[in-house]
Short mmCIF file of C-alpha atoms in Angstrom, two decimals:
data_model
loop_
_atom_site.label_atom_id
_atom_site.label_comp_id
_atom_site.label_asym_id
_atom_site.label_seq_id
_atom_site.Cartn_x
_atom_site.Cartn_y
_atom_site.Cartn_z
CA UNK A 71 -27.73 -36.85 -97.73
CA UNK A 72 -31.41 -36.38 -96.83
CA UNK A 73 -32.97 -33.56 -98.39
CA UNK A 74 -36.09 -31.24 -98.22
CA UNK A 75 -39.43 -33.34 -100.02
CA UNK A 76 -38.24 -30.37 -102.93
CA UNK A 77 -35.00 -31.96 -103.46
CA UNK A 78 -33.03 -29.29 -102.51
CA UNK A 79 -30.88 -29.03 -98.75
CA UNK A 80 -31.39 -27.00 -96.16
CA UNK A 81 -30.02 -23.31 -96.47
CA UNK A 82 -30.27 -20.91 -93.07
CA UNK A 83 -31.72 -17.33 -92.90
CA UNK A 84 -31.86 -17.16 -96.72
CA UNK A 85 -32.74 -13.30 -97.90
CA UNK A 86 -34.97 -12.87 -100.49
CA UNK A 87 -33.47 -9.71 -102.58
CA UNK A 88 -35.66 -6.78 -102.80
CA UNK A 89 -33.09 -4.63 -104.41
CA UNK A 90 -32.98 -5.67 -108.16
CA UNK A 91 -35.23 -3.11 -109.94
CA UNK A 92 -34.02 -4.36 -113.46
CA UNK A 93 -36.98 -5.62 -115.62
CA UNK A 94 -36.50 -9.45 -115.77
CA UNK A 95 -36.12 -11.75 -118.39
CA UNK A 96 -39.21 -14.52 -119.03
CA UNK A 97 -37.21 -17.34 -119.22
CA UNK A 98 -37.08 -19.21 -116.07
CA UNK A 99 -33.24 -20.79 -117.02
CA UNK A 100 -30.44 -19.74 -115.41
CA UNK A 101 -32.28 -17.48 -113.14
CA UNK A 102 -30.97 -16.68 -109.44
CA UNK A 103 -34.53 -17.33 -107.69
CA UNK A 104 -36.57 -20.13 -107.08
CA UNK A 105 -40.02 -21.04 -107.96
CA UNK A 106 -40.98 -20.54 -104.21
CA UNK A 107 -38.64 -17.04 -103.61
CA UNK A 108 -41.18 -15.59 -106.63
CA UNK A 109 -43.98 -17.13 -105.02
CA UNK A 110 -43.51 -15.57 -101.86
CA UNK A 111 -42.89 -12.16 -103.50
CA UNK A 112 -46.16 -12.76 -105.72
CA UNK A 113 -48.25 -13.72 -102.54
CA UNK A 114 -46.82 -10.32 -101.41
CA UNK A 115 -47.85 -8.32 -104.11
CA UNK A 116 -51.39 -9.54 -103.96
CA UNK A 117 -51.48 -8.87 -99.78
CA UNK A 118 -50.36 -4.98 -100.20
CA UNK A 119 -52.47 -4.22 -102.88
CA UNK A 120 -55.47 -6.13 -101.10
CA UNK A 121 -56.07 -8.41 -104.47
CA UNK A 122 -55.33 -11.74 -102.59
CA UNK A 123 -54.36 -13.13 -98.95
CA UNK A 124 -52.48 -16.51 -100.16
CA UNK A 125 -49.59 -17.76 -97.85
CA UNK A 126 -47.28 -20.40 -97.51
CA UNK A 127 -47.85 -22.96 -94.47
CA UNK A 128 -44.55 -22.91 -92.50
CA UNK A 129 -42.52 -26.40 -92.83
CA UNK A 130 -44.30 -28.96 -90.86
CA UNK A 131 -41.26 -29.57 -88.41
CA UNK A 132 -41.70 -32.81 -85.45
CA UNK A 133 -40.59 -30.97 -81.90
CA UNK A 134 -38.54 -33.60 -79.86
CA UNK A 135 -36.44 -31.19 -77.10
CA UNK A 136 -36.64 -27.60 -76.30
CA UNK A 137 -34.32 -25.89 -73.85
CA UNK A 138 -35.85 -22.81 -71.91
CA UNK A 139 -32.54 -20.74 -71.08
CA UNK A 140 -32.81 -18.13 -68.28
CA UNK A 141 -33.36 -14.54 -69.71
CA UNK A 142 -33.49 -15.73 -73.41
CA UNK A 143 -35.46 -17.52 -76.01
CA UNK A 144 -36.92 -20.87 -76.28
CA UNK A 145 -34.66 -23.12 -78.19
CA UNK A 146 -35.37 -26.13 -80.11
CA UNK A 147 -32.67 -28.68 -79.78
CA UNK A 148 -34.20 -32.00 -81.87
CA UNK A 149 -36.51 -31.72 -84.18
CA UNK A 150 -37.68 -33.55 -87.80
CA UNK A 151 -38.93 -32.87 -91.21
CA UNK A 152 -42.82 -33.92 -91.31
CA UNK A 153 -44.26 -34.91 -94.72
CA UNK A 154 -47.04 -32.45 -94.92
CA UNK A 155 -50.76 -33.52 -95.08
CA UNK A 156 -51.58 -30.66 -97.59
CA UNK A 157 -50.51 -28.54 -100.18
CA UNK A 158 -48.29 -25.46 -99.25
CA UNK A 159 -50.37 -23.04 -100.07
CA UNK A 160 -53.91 -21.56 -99.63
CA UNK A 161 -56.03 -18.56 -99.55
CA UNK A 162 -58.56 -16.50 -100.29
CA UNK A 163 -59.32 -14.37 -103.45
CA UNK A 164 -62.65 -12.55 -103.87
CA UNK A 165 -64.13 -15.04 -101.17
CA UNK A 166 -63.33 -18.28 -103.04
CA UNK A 167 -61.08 -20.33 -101.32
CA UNK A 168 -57.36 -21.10 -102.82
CA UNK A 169 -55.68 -24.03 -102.76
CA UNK A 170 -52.06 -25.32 -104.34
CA UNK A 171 -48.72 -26.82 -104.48
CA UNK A 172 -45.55 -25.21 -106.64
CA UNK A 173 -43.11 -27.62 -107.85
CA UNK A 174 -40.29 -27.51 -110.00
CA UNK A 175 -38.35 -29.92 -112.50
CA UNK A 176 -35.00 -29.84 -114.47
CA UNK A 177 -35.92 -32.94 -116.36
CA UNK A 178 -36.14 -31.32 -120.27
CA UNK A 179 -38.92 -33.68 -121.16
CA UNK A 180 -41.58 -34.60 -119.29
CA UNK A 181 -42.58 -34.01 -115.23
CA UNK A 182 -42.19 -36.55 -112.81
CA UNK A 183 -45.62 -37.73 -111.10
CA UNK A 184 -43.42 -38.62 -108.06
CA UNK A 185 -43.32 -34.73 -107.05
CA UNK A 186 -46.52 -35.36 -105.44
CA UNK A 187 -47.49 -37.90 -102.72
CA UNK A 188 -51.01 -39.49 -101.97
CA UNK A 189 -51.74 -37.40 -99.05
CA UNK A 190 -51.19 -34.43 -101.26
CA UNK A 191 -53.82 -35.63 -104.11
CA UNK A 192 -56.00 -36.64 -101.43
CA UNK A 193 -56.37 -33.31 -99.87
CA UNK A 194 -56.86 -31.57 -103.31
CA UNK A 195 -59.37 -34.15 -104.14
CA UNK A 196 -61.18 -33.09 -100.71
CA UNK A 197 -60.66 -29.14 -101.74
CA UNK A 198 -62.14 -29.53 -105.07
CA UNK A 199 -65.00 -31.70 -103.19
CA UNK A 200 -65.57 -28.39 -101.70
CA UNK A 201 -65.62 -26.43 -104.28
CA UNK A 202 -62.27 -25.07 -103.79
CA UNK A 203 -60.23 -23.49 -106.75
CA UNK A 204 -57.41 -25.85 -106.77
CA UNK A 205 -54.37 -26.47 -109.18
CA UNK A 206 -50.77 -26.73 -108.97
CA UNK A 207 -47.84 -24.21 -110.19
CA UNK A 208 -45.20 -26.35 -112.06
CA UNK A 209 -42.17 -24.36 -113.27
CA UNK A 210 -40.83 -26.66 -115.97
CA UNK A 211 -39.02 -26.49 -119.34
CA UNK A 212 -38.32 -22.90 -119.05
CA UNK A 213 -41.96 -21.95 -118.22
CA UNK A 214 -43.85 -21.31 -115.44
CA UNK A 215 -47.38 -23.91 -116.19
CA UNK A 216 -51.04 -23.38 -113.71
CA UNK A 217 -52.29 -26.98 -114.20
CA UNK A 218 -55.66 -27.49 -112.30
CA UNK A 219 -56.11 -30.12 -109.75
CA UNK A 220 -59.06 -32.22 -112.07
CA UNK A 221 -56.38 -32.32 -114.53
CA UNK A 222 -54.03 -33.26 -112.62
CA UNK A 223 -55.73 -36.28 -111.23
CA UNK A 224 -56.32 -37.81 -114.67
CA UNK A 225 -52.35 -38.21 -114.91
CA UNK A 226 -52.26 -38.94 -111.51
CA UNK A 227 -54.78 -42.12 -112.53
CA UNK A 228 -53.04 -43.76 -115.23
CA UNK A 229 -49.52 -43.72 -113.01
CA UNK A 230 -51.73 -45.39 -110.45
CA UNK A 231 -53.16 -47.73 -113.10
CA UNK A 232 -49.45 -48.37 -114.02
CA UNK A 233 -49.16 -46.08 -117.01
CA UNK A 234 -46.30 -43.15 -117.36
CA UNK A 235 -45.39 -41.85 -113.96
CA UNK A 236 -44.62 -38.17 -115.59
CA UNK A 237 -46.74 -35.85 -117.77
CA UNK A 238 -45.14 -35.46 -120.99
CA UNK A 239 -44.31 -31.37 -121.65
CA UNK A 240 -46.50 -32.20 -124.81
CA UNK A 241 -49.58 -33.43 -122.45
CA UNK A 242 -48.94 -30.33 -119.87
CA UNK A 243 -48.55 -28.01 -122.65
CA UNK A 244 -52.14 -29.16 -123.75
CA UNK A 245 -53.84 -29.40 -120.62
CA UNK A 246 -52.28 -26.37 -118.90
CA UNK A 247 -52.80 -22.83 -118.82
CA UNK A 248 -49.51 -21.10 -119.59
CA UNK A 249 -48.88 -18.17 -116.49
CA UNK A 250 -47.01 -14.99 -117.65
CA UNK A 251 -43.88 -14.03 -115.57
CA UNK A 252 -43.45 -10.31 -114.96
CA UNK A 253 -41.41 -7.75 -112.34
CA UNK A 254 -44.34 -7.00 -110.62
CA UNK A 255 -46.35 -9.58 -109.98
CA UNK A 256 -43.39 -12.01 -110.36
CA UNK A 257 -45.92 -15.41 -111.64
CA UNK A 258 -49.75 -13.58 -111.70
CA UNK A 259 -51.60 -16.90 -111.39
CA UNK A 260 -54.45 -14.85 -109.92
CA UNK A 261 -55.12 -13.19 -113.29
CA UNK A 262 -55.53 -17.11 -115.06
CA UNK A 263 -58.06 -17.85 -111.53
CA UNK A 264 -59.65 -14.90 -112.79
CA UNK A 265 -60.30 -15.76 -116.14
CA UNK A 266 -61.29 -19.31 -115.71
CA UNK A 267 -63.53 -18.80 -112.80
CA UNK A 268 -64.64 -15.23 -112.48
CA UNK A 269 -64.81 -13.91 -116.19
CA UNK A 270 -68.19 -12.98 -117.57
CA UNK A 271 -67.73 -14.95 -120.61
CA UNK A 272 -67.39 -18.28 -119.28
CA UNK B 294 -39.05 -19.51 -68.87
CA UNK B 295 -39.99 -19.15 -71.95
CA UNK B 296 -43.24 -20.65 -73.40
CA UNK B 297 -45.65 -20.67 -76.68
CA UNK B 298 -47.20 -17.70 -77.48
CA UNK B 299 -50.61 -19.85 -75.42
CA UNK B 300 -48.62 -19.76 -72.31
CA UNK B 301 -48.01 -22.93 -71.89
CA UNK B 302 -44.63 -25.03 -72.26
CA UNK B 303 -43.99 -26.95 -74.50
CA UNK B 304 -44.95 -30.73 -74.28
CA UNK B 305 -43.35 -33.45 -76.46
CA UNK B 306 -45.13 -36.11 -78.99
CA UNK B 307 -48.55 -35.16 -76.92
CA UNK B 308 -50.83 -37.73 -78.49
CA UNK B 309 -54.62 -37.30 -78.38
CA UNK B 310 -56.74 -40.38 -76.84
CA UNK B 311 -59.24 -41.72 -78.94
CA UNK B 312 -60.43 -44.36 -76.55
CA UNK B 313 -62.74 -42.41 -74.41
CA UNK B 314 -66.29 -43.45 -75.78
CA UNK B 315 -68.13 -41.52 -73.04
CA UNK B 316 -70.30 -39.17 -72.96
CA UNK B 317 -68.51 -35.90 -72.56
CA UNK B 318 -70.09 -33.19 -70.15
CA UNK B 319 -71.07 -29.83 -71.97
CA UNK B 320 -68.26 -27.89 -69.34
CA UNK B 321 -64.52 -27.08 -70.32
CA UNK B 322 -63.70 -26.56 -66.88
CA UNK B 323 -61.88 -29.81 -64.97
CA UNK B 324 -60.83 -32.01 -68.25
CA UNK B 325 -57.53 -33.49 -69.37
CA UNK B 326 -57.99 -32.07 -73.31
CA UNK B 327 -57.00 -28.61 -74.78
CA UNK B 328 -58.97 -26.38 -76.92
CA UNK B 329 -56.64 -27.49 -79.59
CA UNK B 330 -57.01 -31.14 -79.18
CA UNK B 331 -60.51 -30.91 -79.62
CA UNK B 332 -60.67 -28.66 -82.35
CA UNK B 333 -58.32 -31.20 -84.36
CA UNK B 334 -60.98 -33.72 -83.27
CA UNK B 335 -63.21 -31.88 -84.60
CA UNK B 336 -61.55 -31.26 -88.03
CA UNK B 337 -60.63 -34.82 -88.23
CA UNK B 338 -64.70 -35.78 -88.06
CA UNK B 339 -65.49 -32.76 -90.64
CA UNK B 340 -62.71 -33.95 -93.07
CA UNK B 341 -63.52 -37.67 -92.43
CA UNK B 342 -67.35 -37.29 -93.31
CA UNK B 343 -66.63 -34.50 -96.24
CA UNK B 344 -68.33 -31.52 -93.87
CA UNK B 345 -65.58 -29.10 -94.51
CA UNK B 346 -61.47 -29.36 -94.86
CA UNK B 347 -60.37 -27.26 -91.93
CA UNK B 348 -56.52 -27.89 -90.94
CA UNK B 349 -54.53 -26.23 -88.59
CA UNK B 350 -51.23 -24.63 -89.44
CA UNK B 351 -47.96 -25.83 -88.95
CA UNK B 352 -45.99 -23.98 -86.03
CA UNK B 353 -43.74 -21.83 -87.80
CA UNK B 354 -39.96 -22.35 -86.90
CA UNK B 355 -36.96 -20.39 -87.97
CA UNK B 356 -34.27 -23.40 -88.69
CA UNK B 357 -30.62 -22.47 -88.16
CA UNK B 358 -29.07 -25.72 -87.93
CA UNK B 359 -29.42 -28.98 -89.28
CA UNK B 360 -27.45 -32.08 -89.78
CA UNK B 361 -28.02 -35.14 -92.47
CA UNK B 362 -26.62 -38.03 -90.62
CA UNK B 363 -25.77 -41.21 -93.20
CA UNK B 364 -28.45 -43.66 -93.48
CA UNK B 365 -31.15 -41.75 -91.52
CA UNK B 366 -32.87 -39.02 -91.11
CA UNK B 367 -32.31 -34.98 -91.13
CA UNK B 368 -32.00 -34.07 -87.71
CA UNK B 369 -32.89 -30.03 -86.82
CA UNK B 370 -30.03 -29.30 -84.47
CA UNK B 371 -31.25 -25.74 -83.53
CA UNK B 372 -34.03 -23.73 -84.42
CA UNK B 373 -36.36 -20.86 -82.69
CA UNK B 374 -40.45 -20.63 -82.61
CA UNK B 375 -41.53 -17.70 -84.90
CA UNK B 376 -43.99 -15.34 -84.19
CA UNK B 377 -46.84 -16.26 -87.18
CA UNK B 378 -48.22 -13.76 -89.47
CA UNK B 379 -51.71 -15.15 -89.64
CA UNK B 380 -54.41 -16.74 -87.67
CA UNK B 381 -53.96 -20.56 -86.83
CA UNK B 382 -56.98 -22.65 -88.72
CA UNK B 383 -58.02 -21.94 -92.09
CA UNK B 384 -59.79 -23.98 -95.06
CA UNK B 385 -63.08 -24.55 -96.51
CA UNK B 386 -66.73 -24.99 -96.28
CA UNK B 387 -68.80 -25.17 -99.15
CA UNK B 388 -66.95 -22.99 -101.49
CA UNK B 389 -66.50 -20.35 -98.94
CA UNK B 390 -62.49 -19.48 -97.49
CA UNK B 391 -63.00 -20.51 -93.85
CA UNK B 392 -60.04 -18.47 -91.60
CA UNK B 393 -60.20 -18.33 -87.48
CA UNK B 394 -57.81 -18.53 -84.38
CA UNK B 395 -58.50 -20.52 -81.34
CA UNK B 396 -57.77 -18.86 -77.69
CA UNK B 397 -58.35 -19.68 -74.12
CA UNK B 398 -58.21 -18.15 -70.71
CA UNK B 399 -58.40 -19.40 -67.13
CA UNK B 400 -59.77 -15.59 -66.37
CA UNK B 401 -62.85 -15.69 -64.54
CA UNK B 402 -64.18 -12.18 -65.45
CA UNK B 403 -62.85 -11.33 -68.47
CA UNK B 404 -60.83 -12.50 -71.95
CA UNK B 405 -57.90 -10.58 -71.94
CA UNK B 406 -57.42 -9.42 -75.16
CA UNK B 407 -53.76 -9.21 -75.03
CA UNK B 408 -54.21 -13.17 -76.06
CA UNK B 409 -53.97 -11.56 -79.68
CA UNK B 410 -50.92 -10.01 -81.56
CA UNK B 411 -51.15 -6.98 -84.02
CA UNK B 412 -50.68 -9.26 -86.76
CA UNK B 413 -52.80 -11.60 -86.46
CA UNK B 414 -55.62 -8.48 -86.39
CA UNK B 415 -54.52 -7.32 -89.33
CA UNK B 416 -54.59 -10.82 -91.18
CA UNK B 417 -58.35 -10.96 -90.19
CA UNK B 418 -59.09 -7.34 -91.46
CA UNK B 419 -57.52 -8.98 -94.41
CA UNK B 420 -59.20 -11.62 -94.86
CA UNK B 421 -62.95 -9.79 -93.94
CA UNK B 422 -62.22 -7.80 -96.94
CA UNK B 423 -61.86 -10.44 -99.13
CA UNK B 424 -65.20 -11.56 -98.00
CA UNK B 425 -63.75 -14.72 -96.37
CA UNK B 426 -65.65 -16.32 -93.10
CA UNK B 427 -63.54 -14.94 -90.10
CA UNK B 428 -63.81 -15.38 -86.24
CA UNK B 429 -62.22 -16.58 -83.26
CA UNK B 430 -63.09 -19.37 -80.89
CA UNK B 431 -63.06 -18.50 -77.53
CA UNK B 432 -62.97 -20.92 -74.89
CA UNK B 433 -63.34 -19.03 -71.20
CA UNK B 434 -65.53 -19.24 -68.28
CA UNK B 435 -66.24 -22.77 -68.56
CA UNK B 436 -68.51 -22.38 -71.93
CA UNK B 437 -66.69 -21.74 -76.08
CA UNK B 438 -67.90 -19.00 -77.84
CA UNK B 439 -68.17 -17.64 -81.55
CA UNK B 440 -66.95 -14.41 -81.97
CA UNK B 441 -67.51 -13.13 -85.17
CA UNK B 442 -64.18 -10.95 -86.62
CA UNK B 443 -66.11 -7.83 -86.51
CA UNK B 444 -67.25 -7.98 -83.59
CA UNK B 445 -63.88 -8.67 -82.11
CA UNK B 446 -62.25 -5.83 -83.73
CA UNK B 447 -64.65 -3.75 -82.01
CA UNK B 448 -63.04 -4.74 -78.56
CA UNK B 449 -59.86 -4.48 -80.30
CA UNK B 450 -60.07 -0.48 -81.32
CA UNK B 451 -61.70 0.67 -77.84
CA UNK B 452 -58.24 -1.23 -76.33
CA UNK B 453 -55.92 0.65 -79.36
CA UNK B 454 -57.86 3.87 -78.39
CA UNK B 455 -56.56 3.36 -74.49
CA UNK B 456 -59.83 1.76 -73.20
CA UNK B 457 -60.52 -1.79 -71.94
CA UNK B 458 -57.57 -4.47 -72.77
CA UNK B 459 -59.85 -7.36 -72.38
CA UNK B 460 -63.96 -8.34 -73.19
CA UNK B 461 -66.11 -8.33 -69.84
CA UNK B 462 -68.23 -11.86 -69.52
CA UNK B 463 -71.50 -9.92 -70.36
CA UNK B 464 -69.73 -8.32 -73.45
CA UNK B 465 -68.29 -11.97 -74.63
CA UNK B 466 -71.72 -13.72 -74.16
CA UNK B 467 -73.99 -10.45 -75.91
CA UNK B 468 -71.23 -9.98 -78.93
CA UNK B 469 -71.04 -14.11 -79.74
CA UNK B 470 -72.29 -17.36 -80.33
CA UNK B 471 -72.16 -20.18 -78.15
CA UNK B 472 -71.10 -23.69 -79.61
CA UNK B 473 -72.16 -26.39 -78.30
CA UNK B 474 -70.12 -29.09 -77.17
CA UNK B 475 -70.41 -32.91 -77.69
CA UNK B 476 -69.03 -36.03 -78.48
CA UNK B 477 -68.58 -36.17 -82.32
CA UNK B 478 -68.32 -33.41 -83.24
CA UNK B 479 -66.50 -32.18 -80.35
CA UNK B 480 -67.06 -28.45 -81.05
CA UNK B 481 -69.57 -27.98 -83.60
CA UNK B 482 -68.18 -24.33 -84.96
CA UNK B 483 -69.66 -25.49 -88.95
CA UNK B 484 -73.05 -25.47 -87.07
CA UNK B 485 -72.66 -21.80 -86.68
CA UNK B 486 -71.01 -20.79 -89.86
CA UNK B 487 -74.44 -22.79 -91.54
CA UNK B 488 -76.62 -20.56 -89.44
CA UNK B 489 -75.02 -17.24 -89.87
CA UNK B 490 -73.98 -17.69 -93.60
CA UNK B 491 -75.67 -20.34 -95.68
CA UNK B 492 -79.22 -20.42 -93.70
CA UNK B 493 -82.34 -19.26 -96.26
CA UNK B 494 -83.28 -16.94 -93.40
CA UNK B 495 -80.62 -14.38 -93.01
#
């Protein structure tokens, strides 16, 4: 069975539920949500209340054949997954420009390098070129980790030197900033982008 | 029939030519590319020589149906074009969150304003706010123009306010920029941004 590049299959029309008002839990295990349902909701949070505009690129999808029916919408008959050239999401806050990819693991001990592809640390390498803030969201071992990008390319060089192809949870506890999970906002990663690139003290 | 939100119908695996060394003539009117083709040009030859990382967005789809065949690939057996919440380029250029949409008209008086949805306004009052770099390219009347975000939503509350629906010529060439057009880059839009927002004189 093919899958989506996050492992999981395809689910129609899924509804992200607005209607649990219960204070959650900060364990990521044996939740009902993914990392990218909180994601969205987060990216949300930071739109209405005008702290961020961060969204999620829509699915790069191949169009082969569209029917035009009479007195009704376009439909697309054949189409394929694309492997995207970038990360899935960007942004702005306060005028810097935002740039990342979520991903999430269920191995217990380590992450697997092979969640990214080339064209993926390519582009960040080109953001952070630019001066772009640029990291990646990994939701592993029961946490929710904001890794950033020049971090992530030193792992990303010894797998390509033909060292580990995952980062330990000992190595991303070290090098990663741990992001707090709440109600409302679900995963804040603005407030660690705050402290590491707009606080006073740094 | 129904067509893209552009007005035009959709064309399968369209590939751009590369082959055409000529000189291009500085007129839009009478050639074989699209506004879009040559602002992906363009990107490509800001990305390639580390200018700026400007990418277009994705299409955004709503999937409803998809099968996983054995031994090859996912095949999207149905799915609808969706309406997108936000402008169609965005990125970066020198630190600073680049964010603009791309229109054209074949009107020979005026650009009818009716080219933009209510979202898409929105996501650039958005974006202004957060300080980010926002416009729209314009191609009409045989020339592209600059039009700075605030300058379009100008236009945009005299139409909410019952007046005008589109930008007169005279209005379009007093309220922008004109970009000149050549070879490599095709549309030199960073040339502008440089002038208006990084130049020691402003």
């Amino acid at each position: 069975m093919i899958r989506y590049p996050n492992g999981k299959t395809f689910q129609p029309n899924k509804t992200v539920s607005s209607q649990n008002s219960q204070k959650r839990t900060h364990s990521y295990s044996n939740r009902g949500m993914t990392l990218e349902d909180d994601l969205n909701e987060t990216n949300k949070y930071y739109l209405a209340n005008q702290i961020a505009v961060i969204h999620k690129k829509p699915t790069p999808v191949q169009i082969v054949n569209v029917h035009y029916p009479k007195r009704s919408a376009a439909v697309i008959k054949e189409a394929y997954f694309k492997q995207s050239s970038t990360t899935d999401y960007n942004g702005i806050y306060k005028g810097r420009y935002i740039d990342f990819e979520a991903k999430e693991t269920k191995n217990k001990t380590a992450f697997p390098l092979q969640n990214f592809h080339d064209h993926q640390i390519e582009h960040m390498k080109q953001v952070v070129r630019q001066d772009g803030i640029c990291f990646v969201i990994i939701s592993a071992f029961g946490k929710v980790y904001f890794l950033e990008a020049d971090k992530l390319f030193v792992f990303w060089e010894r797998k390509e030197n033909n060292g580990r192809k995952s980062i330990r949870k000992d190595e991303l506890e070290d090098a990663s900033f741990p992001i707090s999970l709440g109600y409302s906002p679900r995963i804040d990663y603005i407030s660690i982008i705050e402290q590491l690139y707009f606080s006073q003290e740094q």
